[in-house]
mmCIF file of C-alpha atoms and ligand atoms in Angstrom:
data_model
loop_
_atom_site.group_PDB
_atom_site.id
_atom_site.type_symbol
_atom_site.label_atom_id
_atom_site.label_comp_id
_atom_site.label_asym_id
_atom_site.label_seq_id
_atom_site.Cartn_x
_atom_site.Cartn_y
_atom_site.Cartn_z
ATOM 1 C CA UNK A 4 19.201 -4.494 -9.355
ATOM 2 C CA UNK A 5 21.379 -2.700 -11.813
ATOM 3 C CA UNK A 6 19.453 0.484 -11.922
ATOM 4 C CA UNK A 7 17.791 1.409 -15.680
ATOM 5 C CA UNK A 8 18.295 -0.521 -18.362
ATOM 6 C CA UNK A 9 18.859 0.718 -21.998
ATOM 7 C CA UNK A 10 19.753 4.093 -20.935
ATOM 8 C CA UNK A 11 22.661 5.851 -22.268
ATOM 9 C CA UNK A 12 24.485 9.393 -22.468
ATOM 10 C CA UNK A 13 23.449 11.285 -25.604
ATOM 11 C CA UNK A 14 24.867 14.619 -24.808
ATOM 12 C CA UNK A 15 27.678 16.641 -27.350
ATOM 13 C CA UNK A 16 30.411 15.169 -25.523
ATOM 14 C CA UNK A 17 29.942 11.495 -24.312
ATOM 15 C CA UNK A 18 32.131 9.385 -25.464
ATOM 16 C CA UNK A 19 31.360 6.017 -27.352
ATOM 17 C CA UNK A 20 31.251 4.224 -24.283
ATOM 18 C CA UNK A 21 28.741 6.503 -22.672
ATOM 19 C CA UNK A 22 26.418 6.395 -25.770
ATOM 20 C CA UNK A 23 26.414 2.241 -25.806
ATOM 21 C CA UNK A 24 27.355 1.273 -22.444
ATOM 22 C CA UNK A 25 25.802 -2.144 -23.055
ATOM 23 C CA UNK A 26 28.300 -2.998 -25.768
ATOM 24 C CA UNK A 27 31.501 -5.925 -25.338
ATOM 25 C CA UNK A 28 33.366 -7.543 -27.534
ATOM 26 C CA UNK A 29 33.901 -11.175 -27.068
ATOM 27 C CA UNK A 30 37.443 -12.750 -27.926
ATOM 28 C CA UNK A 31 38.148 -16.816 -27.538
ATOM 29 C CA UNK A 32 41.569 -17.851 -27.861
ATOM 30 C CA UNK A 33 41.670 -21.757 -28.446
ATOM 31 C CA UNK A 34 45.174 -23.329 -27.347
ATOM 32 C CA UNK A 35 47.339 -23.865 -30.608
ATOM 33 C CA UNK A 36 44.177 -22.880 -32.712
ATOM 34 C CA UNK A 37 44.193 -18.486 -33.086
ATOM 35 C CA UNK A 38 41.791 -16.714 -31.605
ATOM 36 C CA UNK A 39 37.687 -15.499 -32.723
ATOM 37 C CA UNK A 40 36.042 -12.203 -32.111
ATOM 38 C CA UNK A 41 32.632 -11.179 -31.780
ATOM 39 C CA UNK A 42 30.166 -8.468 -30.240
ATOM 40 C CA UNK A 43 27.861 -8.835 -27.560
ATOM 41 C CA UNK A 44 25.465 -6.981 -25.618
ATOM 42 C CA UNK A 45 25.867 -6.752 -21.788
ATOM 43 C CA UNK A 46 22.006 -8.219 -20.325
ATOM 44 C CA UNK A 47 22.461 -8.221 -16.834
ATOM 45 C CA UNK A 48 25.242 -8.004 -14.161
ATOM 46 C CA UNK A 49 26.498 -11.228 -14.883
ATOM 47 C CA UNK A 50 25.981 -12.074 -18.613
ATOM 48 C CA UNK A 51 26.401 -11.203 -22.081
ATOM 49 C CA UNK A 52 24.154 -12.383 -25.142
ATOM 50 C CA UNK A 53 26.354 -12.950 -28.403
ATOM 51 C CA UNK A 54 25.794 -15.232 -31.286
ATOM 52 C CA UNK A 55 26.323 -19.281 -30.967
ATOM 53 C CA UNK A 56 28.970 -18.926 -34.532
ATOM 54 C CA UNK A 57 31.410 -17.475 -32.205
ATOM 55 C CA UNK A 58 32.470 -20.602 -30.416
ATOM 56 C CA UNK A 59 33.110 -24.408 -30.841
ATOM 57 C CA UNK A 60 30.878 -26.781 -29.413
ATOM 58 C CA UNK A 61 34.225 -27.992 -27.312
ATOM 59 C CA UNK A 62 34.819 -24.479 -26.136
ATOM 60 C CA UNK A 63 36.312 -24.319 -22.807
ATOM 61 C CA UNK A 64 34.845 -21.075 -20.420
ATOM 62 C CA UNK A 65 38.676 -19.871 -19.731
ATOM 63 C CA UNK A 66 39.611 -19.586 -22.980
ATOM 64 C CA UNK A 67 36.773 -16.872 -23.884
ATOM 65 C CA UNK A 68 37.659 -13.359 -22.454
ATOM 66 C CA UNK A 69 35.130 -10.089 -22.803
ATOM 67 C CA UNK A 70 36.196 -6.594 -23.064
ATOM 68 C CA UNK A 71 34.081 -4.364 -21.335
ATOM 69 C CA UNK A 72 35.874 -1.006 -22.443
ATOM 70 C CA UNK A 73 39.229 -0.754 -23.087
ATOM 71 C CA UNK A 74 41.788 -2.388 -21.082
ATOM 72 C CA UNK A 75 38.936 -4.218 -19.075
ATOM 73 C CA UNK A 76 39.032 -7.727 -19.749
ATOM 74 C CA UNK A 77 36.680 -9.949 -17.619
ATOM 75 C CA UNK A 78 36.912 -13.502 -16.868
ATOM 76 C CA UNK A 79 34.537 -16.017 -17.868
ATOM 77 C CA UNK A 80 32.914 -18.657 -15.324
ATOM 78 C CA UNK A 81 30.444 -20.268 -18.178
ATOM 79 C CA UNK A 82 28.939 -20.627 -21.926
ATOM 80 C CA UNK A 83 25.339 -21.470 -23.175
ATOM 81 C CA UNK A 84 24.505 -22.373 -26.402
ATOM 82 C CA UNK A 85 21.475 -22.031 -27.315
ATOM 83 C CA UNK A 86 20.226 -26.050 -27.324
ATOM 84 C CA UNK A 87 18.800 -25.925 -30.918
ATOM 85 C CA UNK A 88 21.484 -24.290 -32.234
ATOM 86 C CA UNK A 89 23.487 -26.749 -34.929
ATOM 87 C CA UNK A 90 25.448 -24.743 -37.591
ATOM 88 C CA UNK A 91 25.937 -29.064 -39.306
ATOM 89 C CA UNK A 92 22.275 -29.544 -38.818
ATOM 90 C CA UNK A 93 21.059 -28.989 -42.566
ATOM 91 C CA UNK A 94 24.348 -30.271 -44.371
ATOM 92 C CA UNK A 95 22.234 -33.003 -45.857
ATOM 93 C CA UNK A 96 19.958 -30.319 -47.372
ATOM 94 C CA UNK A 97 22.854 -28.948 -49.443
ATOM 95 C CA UNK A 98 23.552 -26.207 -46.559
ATOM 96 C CA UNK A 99 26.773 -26.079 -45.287
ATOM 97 C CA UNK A 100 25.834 -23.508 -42.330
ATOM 98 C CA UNK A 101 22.956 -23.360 -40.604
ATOM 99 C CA UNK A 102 22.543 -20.732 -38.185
ATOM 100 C CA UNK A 103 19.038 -21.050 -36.956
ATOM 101 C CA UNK A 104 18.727 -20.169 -33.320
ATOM 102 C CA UNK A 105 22.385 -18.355 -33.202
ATOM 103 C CA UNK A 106 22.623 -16.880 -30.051
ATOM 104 C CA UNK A 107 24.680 -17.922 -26.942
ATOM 105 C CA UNK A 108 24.853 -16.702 -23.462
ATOM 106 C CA UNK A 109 28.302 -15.832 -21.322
ATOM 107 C CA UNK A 110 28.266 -15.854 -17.927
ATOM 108 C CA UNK A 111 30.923 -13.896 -16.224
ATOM 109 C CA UNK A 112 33.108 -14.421 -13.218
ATOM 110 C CA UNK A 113 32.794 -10.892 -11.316
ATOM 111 C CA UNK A 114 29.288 -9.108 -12.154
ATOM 112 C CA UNK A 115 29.685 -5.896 -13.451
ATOM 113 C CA UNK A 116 28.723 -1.901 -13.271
ATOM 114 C CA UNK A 117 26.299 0.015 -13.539
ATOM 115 C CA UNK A 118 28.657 2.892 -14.245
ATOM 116 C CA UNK A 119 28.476 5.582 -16.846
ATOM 117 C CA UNK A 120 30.073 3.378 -19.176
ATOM 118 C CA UNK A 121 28.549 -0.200 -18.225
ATOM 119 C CA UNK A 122 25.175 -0.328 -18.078
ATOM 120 C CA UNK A 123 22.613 -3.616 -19.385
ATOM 121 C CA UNK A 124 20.611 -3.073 -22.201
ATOM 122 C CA UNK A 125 16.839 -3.267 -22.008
ATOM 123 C CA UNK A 126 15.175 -6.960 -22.395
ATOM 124 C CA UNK A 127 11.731 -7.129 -24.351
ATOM 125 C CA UNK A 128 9.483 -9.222 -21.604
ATOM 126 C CA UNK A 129 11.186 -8.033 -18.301
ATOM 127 C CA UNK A 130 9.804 -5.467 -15.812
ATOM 128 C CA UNK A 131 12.960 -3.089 -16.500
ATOM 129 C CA UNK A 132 11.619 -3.420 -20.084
ATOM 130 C CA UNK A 133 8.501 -2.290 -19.096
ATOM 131 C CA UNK A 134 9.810 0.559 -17.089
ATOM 132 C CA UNK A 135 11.458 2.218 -19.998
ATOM 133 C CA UNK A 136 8.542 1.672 -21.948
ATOM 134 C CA UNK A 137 6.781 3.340 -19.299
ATOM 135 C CA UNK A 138 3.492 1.011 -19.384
ATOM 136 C CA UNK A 139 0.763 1.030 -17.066
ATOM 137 C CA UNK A 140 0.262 -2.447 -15.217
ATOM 138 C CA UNK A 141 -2.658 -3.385 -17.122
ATOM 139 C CA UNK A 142 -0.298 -3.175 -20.275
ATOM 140 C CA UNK A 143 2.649 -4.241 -18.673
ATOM 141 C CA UNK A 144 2.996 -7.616 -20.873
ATOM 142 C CA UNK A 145 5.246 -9.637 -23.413
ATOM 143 C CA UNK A 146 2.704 -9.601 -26.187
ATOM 144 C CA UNK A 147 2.419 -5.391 -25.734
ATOM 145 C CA UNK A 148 6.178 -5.051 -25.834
ATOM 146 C CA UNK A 149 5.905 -7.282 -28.946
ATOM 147 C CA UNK A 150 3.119 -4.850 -30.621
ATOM 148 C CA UNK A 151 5.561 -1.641 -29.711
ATOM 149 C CA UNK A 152 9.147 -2.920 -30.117
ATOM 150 C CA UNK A 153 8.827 -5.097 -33.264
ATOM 151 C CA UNK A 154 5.423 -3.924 -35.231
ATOM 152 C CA UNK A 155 4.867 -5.483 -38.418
ATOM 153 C CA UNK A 156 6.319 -3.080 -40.717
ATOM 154 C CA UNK A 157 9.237 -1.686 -41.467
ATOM 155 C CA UNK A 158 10.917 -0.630 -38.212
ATOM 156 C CA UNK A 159 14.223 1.518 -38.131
ATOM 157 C CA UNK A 160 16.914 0.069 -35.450
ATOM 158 C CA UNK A 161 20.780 0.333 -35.466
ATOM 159 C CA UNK A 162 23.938 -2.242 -34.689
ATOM 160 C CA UNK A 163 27.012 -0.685 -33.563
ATOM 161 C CA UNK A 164 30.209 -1.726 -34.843
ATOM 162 C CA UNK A 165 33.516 -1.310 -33.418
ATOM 163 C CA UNK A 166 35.579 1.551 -35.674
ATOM 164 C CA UNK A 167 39.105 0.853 -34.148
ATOM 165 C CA UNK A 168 40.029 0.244 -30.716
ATOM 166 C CA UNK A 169 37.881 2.259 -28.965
ATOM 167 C CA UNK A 170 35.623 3.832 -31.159
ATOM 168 C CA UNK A 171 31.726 2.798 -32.011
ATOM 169 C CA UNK A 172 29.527 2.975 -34.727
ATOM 170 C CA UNK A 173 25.924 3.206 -34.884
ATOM 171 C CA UNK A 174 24.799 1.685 -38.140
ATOM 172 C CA UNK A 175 21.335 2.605 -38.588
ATOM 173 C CA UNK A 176 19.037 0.087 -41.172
ATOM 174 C CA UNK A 177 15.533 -1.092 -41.490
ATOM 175 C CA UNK A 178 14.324 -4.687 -40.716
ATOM 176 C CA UNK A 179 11.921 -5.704 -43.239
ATOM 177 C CA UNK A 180 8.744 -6.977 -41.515
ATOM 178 C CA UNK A 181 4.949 -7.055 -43.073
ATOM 179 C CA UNK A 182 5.453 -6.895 -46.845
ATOM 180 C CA UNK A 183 8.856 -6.039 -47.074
ATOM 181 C CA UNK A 184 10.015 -9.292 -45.138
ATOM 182 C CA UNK A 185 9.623 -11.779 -48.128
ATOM 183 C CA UNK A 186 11.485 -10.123 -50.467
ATOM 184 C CA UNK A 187 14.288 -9.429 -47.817
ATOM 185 C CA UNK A 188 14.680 -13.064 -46.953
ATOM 186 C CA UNK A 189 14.687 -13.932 -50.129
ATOM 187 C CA UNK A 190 17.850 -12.740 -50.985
ATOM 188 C CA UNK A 191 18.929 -15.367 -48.268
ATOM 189 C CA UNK A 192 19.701 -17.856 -51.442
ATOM 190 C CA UNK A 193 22.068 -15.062 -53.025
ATOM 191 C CA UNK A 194 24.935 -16.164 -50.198
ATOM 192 C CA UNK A 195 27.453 -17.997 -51.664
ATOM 193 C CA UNK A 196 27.640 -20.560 -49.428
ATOM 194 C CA UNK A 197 23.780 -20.962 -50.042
ATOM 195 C CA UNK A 198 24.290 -21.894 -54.406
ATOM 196 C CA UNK A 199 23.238 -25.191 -53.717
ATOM 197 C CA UNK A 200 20.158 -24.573 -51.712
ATOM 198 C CA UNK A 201 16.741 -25.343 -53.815
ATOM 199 C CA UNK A 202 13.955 -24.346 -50.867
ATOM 200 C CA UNK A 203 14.243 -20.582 -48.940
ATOM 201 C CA UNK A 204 12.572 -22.734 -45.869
ATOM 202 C CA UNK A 205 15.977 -24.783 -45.695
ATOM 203 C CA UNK A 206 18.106 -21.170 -44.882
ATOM 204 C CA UNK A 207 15.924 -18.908 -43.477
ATOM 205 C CA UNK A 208 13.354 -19.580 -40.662
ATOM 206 C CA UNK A 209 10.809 -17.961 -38.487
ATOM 207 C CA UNK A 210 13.761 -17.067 -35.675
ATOM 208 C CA UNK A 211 15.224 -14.706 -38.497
ATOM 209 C CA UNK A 212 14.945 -10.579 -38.803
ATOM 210 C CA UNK A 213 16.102 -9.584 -42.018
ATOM 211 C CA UNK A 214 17.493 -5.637 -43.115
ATOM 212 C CA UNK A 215 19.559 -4.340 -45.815
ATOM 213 C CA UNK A 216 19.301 -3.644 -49.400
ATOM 214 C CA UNK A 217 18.445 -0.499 -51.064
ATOM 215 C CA UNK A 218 14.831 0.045 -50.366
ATOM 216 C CA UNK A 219 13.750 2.714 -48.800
ATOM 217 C CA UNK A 220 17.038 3.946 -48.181
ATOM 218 C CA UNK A 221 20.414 2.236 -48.703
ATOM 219 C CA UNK A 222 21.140 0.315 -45.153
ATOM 220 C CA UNK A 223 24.591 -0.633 -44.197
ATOM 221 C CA UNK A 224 25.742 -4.169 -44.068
ATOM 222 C CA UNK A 225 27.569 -6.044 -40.678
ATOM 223 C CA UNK A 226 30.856 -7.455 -41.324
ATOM 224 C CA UNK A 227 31.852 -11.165 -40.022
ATOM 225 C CA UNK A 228 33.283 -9.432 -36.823
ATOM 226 C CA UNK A 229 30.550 -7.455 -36.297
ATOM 227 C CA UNK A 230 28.277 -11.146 -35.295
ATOM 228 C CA UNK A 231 27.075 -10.808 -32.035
ATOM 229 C CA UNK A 232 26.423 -7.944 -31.539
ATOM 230 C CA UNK A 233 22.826 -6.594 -30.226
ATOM 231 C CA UNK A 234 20.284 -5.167 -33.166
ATOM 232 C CA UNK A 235 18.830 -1.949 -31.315
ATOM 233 C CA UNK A 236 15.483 -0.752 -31.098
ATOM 234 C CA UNK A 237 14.784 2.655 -29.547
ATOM 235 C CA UNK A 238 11.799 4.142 -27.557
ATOM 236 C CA UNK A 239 12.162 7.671 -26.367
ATOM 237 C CA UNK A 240 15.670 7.536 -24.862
ATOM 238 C CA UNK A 241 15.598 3.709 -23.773
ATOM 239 C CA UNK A 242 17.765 1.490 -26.030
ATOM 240 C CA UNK A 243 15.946 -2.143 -26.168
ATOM 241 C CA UNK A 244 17.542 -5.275 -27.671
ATOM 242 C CA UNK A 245 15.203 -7.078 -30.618
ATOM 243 C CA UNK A 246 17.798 -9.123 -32.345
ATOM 244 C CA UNK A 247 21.306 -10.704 -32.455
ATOM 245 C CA UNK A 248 23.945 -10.190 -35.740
ATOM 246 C CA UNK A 249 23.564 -13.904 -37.067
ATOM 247 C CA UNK A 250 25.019 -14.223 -41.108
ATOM 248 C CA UNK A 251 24.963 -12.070 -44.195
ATOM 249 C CA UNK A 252 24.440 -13.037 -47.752
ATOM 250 C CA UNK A 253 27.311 -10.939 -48.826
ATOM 251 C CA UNK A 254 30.744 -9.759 -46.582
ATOM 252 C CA UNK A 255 30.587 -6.311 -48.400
ATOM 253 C CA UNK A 256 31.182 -4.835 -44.705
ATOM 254 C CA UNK A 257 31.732 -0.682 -44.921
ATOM 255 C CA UNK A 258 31.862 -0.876 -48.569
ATOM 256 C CA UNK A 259 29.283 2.108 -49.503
ATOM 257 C CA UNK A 260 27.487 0.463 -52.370
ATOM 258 C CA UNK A 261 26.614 -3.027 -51.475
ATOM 259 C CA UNK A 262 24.063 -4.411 -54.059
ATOM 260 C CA UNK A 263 20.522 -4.825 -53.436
ATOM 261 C CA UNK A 264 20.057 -8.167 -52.333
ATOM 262 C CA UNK A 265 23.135 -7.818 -49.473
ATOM 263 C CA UNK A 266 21.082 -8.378 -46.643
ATOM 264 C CA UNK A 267 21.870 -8.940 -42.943
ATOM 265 C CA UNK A 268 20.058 -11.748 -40.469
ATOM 266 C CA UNK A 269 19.567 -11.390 -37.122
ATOM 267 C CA UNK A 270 17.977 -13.994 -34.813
ATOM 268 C CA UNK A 271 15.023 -12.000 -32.845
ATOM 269 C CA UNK A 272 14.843 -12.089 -29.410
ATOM 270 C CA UNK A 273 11.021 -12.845 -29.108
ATOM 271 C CA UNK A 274 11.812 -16.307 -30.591
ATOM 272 C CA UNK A 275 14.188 -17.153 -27.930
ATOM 273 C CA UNK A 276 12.479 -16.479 -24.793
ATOM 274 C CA UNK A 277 11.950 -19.543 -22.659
ATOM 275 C CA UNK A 278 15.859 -19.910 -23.728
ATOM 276 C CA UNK A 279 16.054 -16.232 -21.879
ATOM 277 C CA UNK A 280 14.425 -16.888 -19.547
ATOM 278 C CA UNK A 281 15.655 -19.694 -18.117
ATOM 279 C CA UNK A 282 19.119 -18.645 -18.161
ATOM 280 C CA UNK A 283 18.748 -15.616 -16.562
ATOM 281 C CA UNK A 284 16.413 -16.386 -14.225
ATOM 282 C CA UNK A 285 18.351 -15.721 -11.332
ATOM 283 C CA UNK A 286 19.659 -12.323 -12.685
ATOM 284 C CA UNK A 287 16.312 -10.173 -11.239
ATOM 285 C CA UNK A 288 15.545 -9.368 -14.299
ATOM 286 C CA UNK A 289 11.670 -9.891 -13.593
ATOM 287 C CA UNK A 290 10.568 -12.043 -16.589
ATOM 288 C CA UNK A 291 6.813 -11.131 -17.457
HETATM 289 C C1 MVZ B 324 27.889 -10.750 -40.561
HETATM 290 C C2 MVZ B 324 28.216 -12.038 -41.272
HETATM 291 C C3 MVZ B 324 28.338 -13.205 -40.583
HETATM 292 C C4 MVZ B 324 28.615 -14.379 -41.258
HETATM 293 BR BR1 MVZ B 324 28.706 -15.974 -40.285
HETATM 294 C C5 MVZ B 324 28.798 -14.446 -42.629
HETATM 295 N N1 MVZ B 324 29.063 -15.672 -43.277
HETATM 296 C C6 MVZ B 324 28.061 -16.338 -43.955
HETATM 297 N N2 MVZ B 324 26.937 -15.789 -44.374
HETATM 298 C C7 MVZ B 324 26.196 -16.788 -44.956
HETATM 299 C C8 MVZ B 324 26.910 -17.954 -44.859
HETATM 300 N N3 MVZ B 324 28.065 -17.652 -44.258
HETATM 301 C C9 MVZ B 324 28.679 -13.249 -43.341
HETATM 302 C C10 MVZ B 324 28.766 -12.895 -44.675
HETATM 303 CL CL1 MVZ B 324 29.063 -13.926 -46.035
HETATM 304 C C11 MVZ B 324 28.526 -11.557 -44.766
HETATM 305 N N4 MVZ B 324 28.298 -11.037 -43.522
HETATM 306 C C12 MVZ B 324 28.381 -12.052 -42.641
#
C-alpha cells in the first residue's frame, strides 16, 4: 500500500513538491497536431485523475506523458474517460461545450513513490480516507466522509497552480454550497460560450461544485491550464480530494480583480464514485 495518503511537508523549508506531493501535470502531444496541458492529482501508485477536456476521444495512451516533478516524465500504459462524459452532447441545446462528468483517469506504465515528493492524495470513500480522518469503525463510511469533507455550506478548499517550472501555488477559494450555491451557478450563463443558452439546467448540473466571485472574500479564478487539477479539502494535516478543475465562465486567470460573477466549476468527486471505483479497484485503495 502506498503508506498515508494526503499527507504532505508543511515545515519553513519544504519545497513545493514536498507541500503537494500529489500534484502532475499532464502533457499530450498529438502527431502533426501541438501538444495540450493539464493538472492532475496522483490517486494511487498507478493512476492520475485529471479532467476528460484534456484529451480527444481518438487519443492514443503514448502520446500523453505526466510529469511527476521536474525532469520526471512517466509513460503512459492507458486512458479512461469518464463514459458519460460528451463535451458535443448538448450542441442541439445551443451549448457548444458541455462538460458534465469531466474527469478522466491515466493509468501509468511504472507505479510510482511514495517518496517525500510523490505521495497519493486522500480519496473520500476509501479506508486511507478514513484513516486520515481518523474515524472510529462505526463511522467509518462514505455518507460520514460526505457530512465532514463537503458540508452544505460554504467550505474553504484550495487548487494549486503551477507558477513556472517548478514552482506551486495554493489558490485558496470557497465553494458555494447551501444558499450560496444558486447564485454561484448562476453565473454559469455569464460564459461566453454560454450567450445562447436559455435554461441554467442545460450548463450546469448536479456533478458541478461552484467557487469564485467576491462574496465573502474575493477568491481567485483557475486559468485554462490550470483544468485538471485536484480541488483540495483539508482536515487537520490530511489533504483530501473533493473536486476536479472542469470550466470557468471567464479566463481572467491571475488577474487580481476578476468581476463578481467569474466563477470556477469543478466536477465533485462524490458524483463520480462507481466511475472510481471501478477503475481503481485493483489499486488497494479499500473502497467503503
Ligand atoms: C479553467 C477553465 C477551463 C475552461 Br475549458 C474554460 N473554457 C470555457 N469555459 C466555459 C466554456 N469554455 C475556461 C474559461 Cl472561459 C475560464 N476558465 C476556464
Amino acid at each position: 500500500v502506498l503508506g498515508l495518503c494526503g499527507l504532505s511537508h508543511e515545515f519553513g523549508s519544504a519545497s513545493d513538491r514536498e507541500r503537494n506531493p500529489w500534484h502532475v501535470t499532464v502533457t499530450v502531444i498529438r502527431p502533426g497536431q501541438g501538444q495540450e496541458r493539464c493538472q492532475g492529482s496522483l490517486l494511487s501508485r498507478y493512476f492520475v485523475l485529471t479532467a476528460a477536456h484534456c484529451f480527444h476521444v481518438d487519443d492514443q495512451a503514448p502520446w500523453i506523458t505526466v510529469d511527476v516533478e521536474p525532469k520526471v516524465q512517466r509513460k503512459v500504459s492507458g486512458l479512461f474517460l469518464h463514459p458519460q462524459y460528451e463535451l458535443g452532447g448538448r450542441r442541439h441545446r445551443g451549448v457548444p461545450e458541455f462538460y458534465d462528468y469531466d474527469v478522466a483517469l491515466v493509468q501509468l506504465e511504472e507505479p510510482l513513490g511514495p517518496s517525500p515528493t510523490v505521495r497519493p492524495l486522500c480519496l473520500p470513500c476509501t479506508e486511507g480516507a478514513s484513516r486520515a480522518l481518523r474515524l472510529p469503525p462505526e463511522r467509518s463510511n462514505c455518507a460520514e466522509h460526505r457530512r465532514l469533507l463537503l458540508p452544505e455550506k460554504t467550505l474553504d478548499a484550495f487548487f494549486v497552480s503551477p507558477h513556472g517550472p517548478s514552482t506551486l501555488q495554493r489558490r485558496h477559494v470557497r465553494v458555494k454550497l447551501g444558499d450560496q450555491r444558486g447564485p454561484c451557478n448562476a453565473d454559469a450563463l455569464r460564459a461566453p460560450p454560454y450567450a445562447n443558452v436559455s435554461a441554467l439546467d442545460d450548463v450546469v448540473t448536479p456533478r458541478f461544485l461552484c467557487s469564485g466571485g467576491t462574496e465573502p472574500r474575493v477568491d481567485p479564478n483557475a486559468c485554462r491550464g490550470d483544468s485538471g487539477g485536484p480541488l483540495i479539502v483539508t482536515w487537520g494535516q490530511r489533504h483530501f480530494q473533493v473536486g476536479v478543475i472542469s470550466w470557468g465562465v471567464l479566463d481572467v486567470c491571475g488577474r487580481p480583480r476578476a468581476p463578481p460573477h467569474a466563477r470556477d466549476f469543478h466536477i465533485n468527486l462524490f458524483e463520480v464514485l462507481p466511475w472510481l471505483r471501478a477503475r481503481l479497484r485493483d489499486e488497494e485503495l479499500g473502497f467503503l
